[in-house]
Short mmCIF file of C-alpha atoms in Angstrom, two decimals:
data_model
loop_
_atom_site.label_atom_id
_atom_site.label_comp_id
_atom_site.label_asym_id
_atom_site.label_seq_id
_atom_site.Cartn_x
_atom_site.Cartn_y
_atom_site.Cartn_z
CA UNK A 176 40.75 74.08 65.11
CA UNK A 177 44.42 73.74 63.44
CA UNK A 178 44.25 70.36 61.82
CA UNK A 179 41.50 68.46 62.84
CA UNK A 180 42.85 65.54 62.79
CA UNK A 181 45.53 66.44 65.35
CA UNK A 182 48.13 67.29 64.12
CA UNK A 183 49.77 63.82 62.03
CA UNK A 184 49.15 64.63 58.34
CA UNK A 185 49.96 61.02 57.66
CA UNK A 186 47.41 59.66 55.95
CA UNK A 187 47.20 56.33 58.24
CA UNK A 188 46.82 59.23 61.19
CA UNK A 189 44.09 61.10 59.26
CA UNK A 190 42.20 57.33 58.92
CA UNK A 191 42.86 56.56 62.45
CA UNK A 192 41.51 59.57 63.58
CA UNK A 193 38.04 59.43 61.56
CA UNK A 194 37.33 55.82 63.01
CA UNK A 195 37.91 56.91 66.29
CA UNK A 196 35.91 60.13 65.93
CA UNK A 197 33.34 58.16 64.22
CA UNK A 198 33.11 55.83 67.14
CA UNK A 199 33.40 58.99 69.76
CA UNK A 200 30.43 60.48 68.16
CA UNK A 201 28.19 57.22 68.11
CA UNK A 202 29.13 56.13 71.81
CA UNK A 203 27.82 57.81 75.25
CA UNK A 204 31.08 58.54 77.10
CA UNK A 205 33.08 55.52 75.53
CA UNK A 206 36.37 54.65 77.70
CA UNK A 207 39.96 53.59 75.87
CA UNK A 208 38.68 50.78 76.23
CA UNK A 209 35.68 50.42 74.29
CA UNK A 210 36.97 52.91 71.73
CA UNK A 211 39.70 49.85 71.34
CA UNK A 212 37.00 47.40 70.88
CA UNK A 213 34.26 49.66 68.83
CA UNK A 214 37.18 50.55 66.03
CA UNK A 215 39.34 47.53 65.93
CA UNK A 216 42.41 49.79 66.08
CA UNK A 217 44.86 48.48 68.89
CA UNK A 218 45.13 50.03 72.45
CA UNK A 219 48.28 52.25 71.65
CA UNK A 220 46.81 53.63 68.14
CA UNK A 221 43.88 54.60 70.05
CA UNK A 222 45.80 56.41 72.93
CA UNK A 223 48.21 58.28 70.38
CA UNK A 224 44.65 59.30 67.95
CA UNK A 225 43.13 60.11 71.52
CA UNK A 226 46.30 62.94 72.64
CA UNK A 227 46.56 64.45 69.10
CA UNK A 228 42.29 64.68 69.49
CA UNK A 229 42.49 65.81 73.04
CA UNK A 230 45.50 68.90 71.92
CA UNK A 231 43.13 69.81 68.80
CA UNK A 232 39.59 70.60 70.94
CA UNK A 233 37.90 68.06 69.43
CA UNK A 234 37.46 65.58 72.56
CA UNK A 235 37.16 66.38 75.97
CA UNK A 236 37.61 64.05 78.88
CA UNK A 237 34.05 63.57 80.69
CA UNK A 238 33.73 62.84 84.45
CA UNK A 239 32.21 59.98 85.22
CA UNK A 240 28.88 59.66 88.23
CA UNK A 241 29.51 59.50 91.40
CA UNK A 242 28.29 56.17 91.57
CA UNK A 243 30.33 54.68 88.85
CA UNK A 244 33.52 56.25 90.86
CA UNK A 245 31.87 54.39 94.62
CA UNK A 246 31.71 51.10 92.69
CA UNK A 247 35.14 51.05 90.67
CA UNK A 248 37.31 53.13 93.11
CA UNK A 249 39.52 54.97 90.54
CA UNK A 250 37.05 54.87 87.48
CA UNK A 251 38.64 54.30 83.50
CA UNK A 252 38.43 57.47 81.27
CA UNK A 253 36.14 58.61 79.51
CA UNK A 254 35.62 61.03 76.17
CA UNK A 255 33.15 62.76 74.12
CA UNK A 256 33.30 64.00 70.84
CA UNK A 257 33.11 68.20 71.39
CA UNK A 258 30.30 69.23 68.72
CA UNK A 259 30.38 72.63 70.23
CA UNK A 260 33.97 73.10 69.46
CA UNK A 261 32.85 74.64 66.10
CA UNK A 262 29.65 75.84 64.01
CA UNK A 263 27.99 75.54 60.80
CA UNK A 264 25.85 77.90 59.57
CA UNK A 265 22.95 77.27 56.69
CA UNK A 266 21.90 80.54 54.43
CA UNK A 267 18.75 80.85 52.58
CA UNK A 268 18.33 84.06 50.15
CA UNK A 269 14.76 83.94 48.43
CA UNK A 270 13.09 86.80 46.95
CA UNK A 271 10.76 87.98 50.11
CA UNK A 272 13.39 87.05 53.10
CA UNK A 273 16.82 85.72 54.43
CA UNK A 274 17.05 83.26 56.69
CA UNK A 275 19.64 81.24 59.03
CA UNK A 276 20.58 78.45 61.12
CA UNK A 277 23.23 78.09 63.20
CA UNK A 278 24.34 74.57 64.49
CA UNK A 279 27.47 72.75 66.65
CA UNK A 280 29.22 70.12 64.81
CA UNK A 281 26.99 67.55 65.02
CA UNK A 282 23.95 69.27 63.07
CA UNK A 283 22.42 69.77 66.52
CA UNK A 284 20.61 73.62 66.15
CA UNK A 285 21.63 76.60 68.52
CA UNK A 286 20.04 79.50 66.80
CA UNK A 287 18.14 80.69 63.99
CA UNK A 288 16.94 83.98 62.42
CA UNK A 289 15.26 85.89 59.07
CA UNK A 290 14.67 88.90 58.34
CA UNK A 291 12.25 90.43 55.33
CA UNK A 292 13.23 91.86 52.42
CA UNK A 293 11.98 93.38 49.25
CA UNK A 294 11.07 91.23 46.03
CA UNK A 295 12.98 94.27 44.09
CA UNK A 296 16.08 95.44 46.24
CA UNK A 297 19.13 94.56 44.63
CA UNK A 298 22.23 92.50 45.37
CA UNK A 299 23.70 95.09 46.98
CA UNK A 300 21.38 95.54 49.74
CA UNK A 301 19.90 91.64 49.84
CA UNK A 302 23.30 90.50 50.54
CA UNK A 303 23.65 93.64 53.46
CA UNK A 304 20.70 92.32 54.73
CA UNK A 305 22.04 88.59 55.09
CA UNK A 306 24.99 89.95 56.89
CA UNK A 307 22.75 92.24 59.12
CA UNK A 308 20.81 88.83 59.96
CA UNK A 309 23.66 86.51 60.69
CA UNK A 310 25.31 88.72 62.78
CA UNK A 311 22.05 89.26 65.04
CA UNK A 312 22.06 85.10 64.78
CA UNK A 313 25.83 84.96 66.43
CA UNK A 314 25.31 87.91 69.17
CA UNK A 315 22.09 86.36 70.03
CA UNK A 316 23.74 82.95 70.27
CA UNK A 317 26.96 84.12 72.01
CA UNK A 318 28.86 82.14 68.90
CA UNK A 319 32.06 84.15 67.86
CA UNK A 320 32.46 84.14 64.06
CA UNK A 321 35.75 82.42 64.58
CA UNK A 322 34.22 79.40 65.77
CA UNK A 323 32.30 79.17 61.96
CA UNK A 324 33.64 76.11 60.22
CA UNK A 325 31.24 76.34 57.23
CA UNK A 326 28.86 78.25 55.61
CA UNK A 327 26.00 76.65 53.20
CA UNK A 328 23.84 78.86 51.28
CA UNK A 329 20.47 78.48 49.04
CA UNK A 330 19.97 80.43 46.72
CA UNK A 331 17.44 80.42 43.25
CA UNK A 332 18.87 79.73 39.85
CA UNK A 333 21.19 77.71 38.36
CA UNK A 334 24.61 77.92 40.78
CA UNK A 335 28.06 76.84 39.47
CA UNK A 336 30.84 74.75 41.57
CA UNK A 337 32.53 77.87 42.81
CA UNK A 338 29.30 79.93 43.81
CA UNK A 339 28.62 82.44 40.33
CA UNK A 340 25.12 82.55 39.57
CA UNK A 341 25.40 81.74 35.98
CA UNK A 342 21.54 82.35 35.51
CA UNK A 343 18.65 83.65 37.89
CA UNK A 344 16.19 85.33 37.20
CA UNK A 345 13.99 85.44 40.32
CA UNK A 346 16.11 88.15 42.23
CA UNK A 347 17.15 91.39 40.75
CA UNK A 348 21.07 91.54 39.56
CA UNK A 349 20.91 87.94 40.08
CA UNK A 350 22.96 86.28 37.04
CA UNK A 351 26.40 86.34 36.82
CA UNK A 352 27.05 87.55 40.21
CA UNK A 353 29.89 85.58 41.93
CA UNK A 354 27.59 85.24 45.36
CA UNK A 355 30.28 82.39 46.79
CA UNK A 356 33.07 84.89 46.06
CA UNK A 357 30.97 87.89 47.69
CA UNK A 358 29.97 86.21 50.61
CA UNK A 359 33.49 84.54 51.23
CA UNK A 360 34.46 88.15 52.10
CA UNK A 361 32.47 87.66 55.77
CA UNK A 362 33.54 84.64 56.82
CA UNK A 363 37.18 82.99 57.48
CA UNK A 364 35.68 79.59 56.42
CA UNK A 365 34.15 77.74 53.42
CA UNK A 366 31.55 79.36 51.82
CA UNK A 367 29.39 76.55 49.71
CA UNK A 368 26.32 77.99 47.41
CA UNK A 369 23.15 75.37 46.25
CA UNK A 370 20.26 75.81 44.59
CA UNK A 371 17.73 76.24 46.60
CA UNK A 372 15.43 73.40 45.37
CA UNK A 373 18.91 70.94 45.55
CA UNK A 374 19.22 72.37 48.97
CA UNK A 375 15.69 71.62 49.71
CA UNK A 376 15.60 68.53 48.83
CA UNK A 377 18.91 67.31 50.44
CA UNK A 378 16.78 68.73 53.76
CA UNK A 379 13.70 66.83 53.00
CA UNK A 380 16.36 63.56 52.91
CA UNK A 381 18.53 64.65 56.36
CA UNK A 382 15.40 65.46 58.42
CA UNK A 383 12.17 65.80 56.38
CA UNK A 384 9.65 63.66 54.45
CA UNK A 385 12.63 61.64 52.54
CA UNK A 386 14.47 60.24 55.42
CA UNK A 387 13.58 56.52 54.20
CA UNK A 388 13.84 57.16 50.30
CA UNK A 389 17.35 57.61 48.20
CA UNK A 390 15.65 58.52 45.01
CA UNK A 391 13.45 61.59 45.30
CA UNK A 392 12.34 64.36 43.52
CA UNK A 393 11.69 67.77 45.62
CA UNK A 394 9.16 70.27 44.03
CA UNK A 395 9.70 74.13 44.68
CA UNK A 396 6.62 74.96 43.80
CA UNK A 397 5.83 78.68 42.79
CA UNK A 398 4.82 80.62 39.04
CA UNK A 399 8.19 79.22 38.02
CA UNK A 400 8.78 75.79 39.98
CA UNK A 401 12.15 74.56 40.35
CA UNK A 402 13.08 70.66 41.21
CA UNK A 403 15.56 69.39 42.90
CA UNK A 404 16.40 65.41 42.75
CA UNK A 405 18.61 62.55 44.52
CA UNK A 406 19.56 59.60 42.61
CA UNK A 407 21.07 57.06 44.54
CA UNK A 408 21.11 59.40 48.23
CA UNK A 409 23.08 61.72 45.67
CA UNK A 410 22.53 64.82 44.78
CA UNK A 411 22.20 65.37 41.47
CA UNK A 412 22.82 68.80 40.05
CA UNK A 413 23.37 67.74 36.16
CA UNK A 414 26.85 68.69 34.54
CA UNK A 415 26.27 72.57 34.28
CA UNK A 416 23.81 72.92 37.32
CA UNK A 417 20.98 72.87 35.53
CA UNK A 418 19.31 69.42 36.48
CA UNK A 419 15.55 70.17 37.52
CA UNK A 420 14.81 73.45 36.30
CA UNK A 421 11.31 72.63 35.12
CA UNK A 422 10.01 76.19 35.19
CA UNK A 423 11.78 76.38 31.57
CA UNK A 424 9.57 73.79 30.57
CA UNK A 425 7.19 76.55 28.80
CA UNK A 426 9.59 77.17 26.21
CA UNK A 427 9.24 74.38 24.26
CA UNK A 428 5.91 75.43 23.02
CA UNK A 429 3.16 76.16 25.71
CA UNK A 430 0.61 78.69 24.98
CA UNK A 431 1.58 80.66 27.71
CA UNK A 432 3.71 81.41 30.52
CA UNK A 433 2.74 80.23 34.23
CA UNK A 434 2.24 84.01 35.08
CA UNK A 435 -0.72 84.05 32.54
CA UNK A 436 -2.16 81.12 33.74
CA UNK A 437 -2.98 81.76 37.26
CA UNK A 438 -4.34 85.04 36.12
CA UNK A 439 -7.66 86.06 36.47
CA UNK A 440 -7.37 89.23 34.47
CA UNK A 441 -5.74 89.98 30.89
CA UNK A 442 -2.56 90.23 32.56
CA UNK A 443 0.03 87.84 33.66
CA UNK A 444 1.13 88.03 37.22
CA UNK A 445 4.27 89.31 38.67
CA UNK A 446 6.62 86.14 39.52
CA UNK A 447 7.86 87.35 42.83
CA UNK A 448 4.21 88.57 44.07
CA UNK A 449 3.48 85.86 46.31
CA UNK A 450 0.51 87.92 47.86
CA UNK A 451 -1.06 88.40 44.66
CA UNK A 452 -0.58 84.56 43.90
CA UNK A 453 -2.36 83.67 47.79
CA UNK A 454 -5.35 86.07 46.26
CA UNK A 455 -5.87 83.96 43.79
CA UNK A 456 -5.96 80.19 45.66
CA UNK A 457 -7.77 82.13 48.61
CA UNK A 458 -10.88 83.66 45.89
CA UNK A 459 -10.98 80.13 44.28
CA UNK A 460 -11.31 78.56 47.92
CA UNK A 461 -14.45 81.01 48.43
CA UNK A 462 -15.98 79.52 44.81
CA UNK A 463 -14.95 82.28 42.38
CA UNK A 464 -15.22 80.63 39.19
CA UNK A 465 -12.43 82.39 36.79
CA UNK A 466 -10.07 82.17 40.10
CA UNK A 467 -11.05 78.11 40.20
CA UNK A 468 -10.15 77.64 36.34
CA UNK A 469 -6.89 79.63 37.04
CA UNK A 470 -5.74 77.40 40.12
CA UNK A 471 -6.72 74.24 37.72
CA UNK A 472 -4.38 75.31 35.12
CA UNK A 473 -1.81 75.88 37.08
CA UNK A 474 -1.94 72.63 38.82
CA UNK A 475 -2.41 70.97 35.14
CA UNK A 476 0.76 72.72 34.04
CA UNK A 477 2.76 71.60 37.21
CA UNK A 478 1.56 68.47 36.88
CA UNK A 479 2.73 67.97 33.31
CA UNK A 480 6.42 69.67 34.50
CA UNK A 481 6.26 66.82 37.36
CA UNK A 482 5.58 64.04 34.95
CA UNK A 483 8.74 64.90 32.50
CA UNK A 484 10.96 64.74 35.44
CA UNK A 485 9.50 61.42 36.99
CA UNK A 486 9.87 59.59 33.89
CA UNK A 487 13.20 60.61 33.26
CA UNK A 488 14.32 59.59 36.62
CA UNK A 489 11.70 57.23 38.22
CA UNK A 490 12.07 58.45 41.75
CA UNK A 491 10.41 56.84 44.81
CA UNK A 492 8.99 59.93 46.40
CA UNK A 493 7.86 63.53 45.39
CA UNK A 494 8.11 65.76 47.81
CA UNK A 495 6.18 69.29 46.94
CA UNK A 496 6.81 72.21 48.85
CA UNK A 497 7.19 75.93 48.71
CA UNK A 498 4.31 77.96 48.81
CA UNK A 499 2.20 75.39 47.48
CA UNK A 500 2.81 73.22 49.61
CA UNK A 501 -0.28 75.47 52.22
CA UNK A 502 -2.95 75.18 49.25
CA UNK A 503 -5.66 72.74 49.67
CA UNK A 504 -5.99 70.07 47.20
CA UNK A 505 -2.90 70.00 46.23
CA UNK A 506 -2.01 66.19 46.08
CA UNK A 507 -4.55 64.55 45.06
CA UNK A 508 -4.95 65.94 41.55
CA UNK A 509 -0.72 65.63 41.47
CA UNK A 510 -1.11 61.99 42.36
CA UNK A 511 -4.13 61.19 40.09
CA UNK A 512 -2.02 62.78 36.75
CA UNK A 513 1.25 61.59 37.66
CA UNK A 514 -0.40 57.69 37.63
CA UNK A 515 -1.89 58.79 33.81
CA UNK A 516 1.48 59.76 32.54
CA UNK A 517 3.99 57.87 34.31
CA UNK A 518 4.58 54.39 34.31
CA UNK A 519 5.56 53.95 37.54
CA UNK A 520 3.61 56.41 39.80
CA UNK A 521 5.85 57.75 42.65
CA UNK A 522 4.81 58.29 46.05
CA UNK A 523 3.88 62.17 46.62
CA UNK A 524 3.72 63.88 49.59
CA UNK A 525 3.72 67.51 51.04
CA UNK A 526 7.55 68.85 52.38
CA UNK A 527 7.70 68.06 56.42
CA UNK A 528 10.04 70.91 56.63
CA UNK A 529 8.16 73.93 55.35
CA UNK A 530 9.67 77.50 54.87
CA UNK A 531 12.66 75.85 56.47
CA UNK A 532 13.62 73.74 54.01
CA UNK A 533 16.47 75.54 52.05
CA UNK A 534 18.42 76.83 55.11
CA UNK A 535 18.34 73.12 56.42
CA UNK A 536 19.53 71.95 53.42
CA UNK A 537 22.05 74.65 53.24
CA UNK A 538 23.28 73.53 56.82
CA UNK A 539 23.50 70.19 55.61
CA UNK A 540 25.96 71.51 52.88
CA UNK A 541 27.86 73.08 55.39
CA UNK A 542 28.06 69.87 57.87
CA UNK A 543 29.05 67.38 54.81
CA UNK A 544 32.11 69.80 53.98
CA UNK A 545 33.22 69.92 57.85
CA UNK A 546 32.48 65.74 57.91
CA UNK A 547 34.69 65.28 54.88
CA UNK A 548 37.58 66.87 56.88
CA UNK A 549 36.80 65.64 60.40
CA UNK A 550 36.08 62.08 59.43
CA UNK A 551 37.59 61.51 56.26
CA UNK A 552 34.68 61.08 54.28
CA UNK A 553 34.08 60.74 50.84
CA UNK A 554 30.82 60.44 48.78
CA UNK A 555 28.58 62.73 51.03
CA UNK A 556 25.12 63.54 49.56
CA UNK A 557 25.77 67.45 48.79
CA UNK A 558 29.61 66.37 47.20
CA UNK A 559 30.41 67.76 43.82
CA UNK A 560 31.83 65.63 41.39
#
């Protein structure tokens, strides 16, 4: 795309050209004429933003109906903002799959894909299997990988500004591999890496359960739940990362690990064996008793790991998903503690977006870092400081 903001590097022509792609993008066909009116700019700023726009592939000219030409004789021009002149793509690596989504400029989705993968392959081979899956994703799709304009990615543990896992321990060879840096190597574009609860939880506020709240908690729930929070419609990732990682919460005393307590035996269960985990909700569901006490523990404990976070940040909404976010019962017991211990019960509600939460949160990573360049904005929700 060259510079997207046609060419001027001026920074009056870079401000110029975000109002008038702001108003492009928000108007059906607008002519010179609106676009004049809509931004305030005057008729020959518009024109010059409009040929540097037109010479970058950004706008296109758009015919106008036939019966718009019958009535006016020679009709006025008119433009659209091109959101196929470039794609984002959002990346989520968890422990059982990958997963993509592909989408034009605007957010709009063109293609998706996942493929399975083993709880104990290593980095090596996870990350051959991402690139396996995104480049089914683009041949399916017809995209070329030159059109990619961003990359966002999801991924578990504790992620630092330039991609490096500093610490994760749900994926094997997971901590201290530089996964920005390693994926970077596919793609001619920026490559931005989340945590997958942050990611999830900037989803649930683009298109999911959040869309009317600015100050919400999202629960990845699992053995070792992660949390991922907006304060103020930001994103807020702490000063090392580490903001929300309530499945740490054990360490400050608890008699035992979340592992143990969903067990049903005299041994603790594997993290990463989510089938082993659905045994247990599914025998407690038919009315086995030691599987029913497990399930209420856990809950209990995830309850308590909730409640720290809502009082220290008093959001409006809790949004639980993950795997838990399938298991019957669910909210009710979350809502019943969480007005015990907190003093100001939040809202709480089950994720609208499901298992495609992180790799729509990871697209929304990737369409803030092409909006900061195309429209010259600043303070997006996934922005770090």
């Amino acid at each position: 795309m060259g510079r997207l903001t046609g060419g001027d590097p001026s920074l009056l022509r870079r401000i110029n050209s975000a109002v008038v792609l702001h108003a492009l993008r928000g108007a059906e066909s607008p002519t010179l004429t609106d676009l004049t009116r809509i931004t305030g700019l005057s008729r020959p700023t518009v024109e010059g933003v409009m040929e540097g726009l037109l010479e970058a592939g950004l706008v296109v000219e758009s015919m106008p109906d036939g019966g718009e030409a019958r009535r006016q004789g020679r009709p006025a021009r008119r433009f659209r903002f091109r959101a196929e002149a470039g794609h984002l793509l959002g990346i989520e690596i968890g422990p059982h799959r990958v997963s993509a989504l592909l989408s034009e400029l605007d957010g709009r989705i063109v293609g998706a894909g996942s493929r399975e993968v083993s709880e104990t392959a290593c980095a090596d081979d996870r990350l051959e299997k991402v690139r396996m899956m995104v480049a089914d994703v683009l041949r399916r799709t017809g995209v070329a990988r030159s059109s990619l304009r961003a990359v966002g990615v999801g991924s578990p543990g504790i992620v630092e500004a330039d991609g490096t896992v500093r610490l994760g321990t749900a994926l094997p060879d997971w901590t201290g591999l530089a996964l920005g840096e390693r994926l970077r190597r596919s793609f001619r574009c920026p490559v931005l890496v989340e945590n997958d609860a942050n990611a999830a939880a900037v989803a649930e506020h683009w298109k999911g359960a959040a869309t009317e709240s600015d100050d919400i908690v999202f629960v990845l729930a699992g053995l070792s739940p992660g949390a991922g929070s907006l304060i103020g419609g930001r994103l807020h990732r702490g000063y090392g990362g580490a903001a929300g990682e309530i499945g740490a919460l054990h360490l400050l005393g608890r008699e035992a690990t979340p592992e143990r307590l969903l067990s049903t035996t005299d041994r603790p269960l594997d993290p990463l064996d989510e089938a082993a985990v659905a045994a247990v909700f599914a025998e407690a569901r038919r009315g086995d008793a030691r599987a029913q006490a497990a399930v209420e523990r856990y809950i209990q404990r995830l309850v308590h790991d909730v409640a720290a976070l809502v009082l220290a940040l008093d959001p409006e909404l809790v949004v639980v998903g993950g795997w838990a976010a399938g298991l019957d019962g669910v909210l009710e017991p979350l809502r019943r503690e969480l007005a015990r211990y907190c003093l100001r019960p939040p809202r709480v509600t089950l994720s609208l977006l499901g298992e495609a939460a992180v790799a729509t949160g990871a697209l929304r990573l990737a369409l803030d870092q092409v909006e900061e360049q195309l429209f010259a904005v600043e303070g997006t929700v996934t922005a770090r400081s």
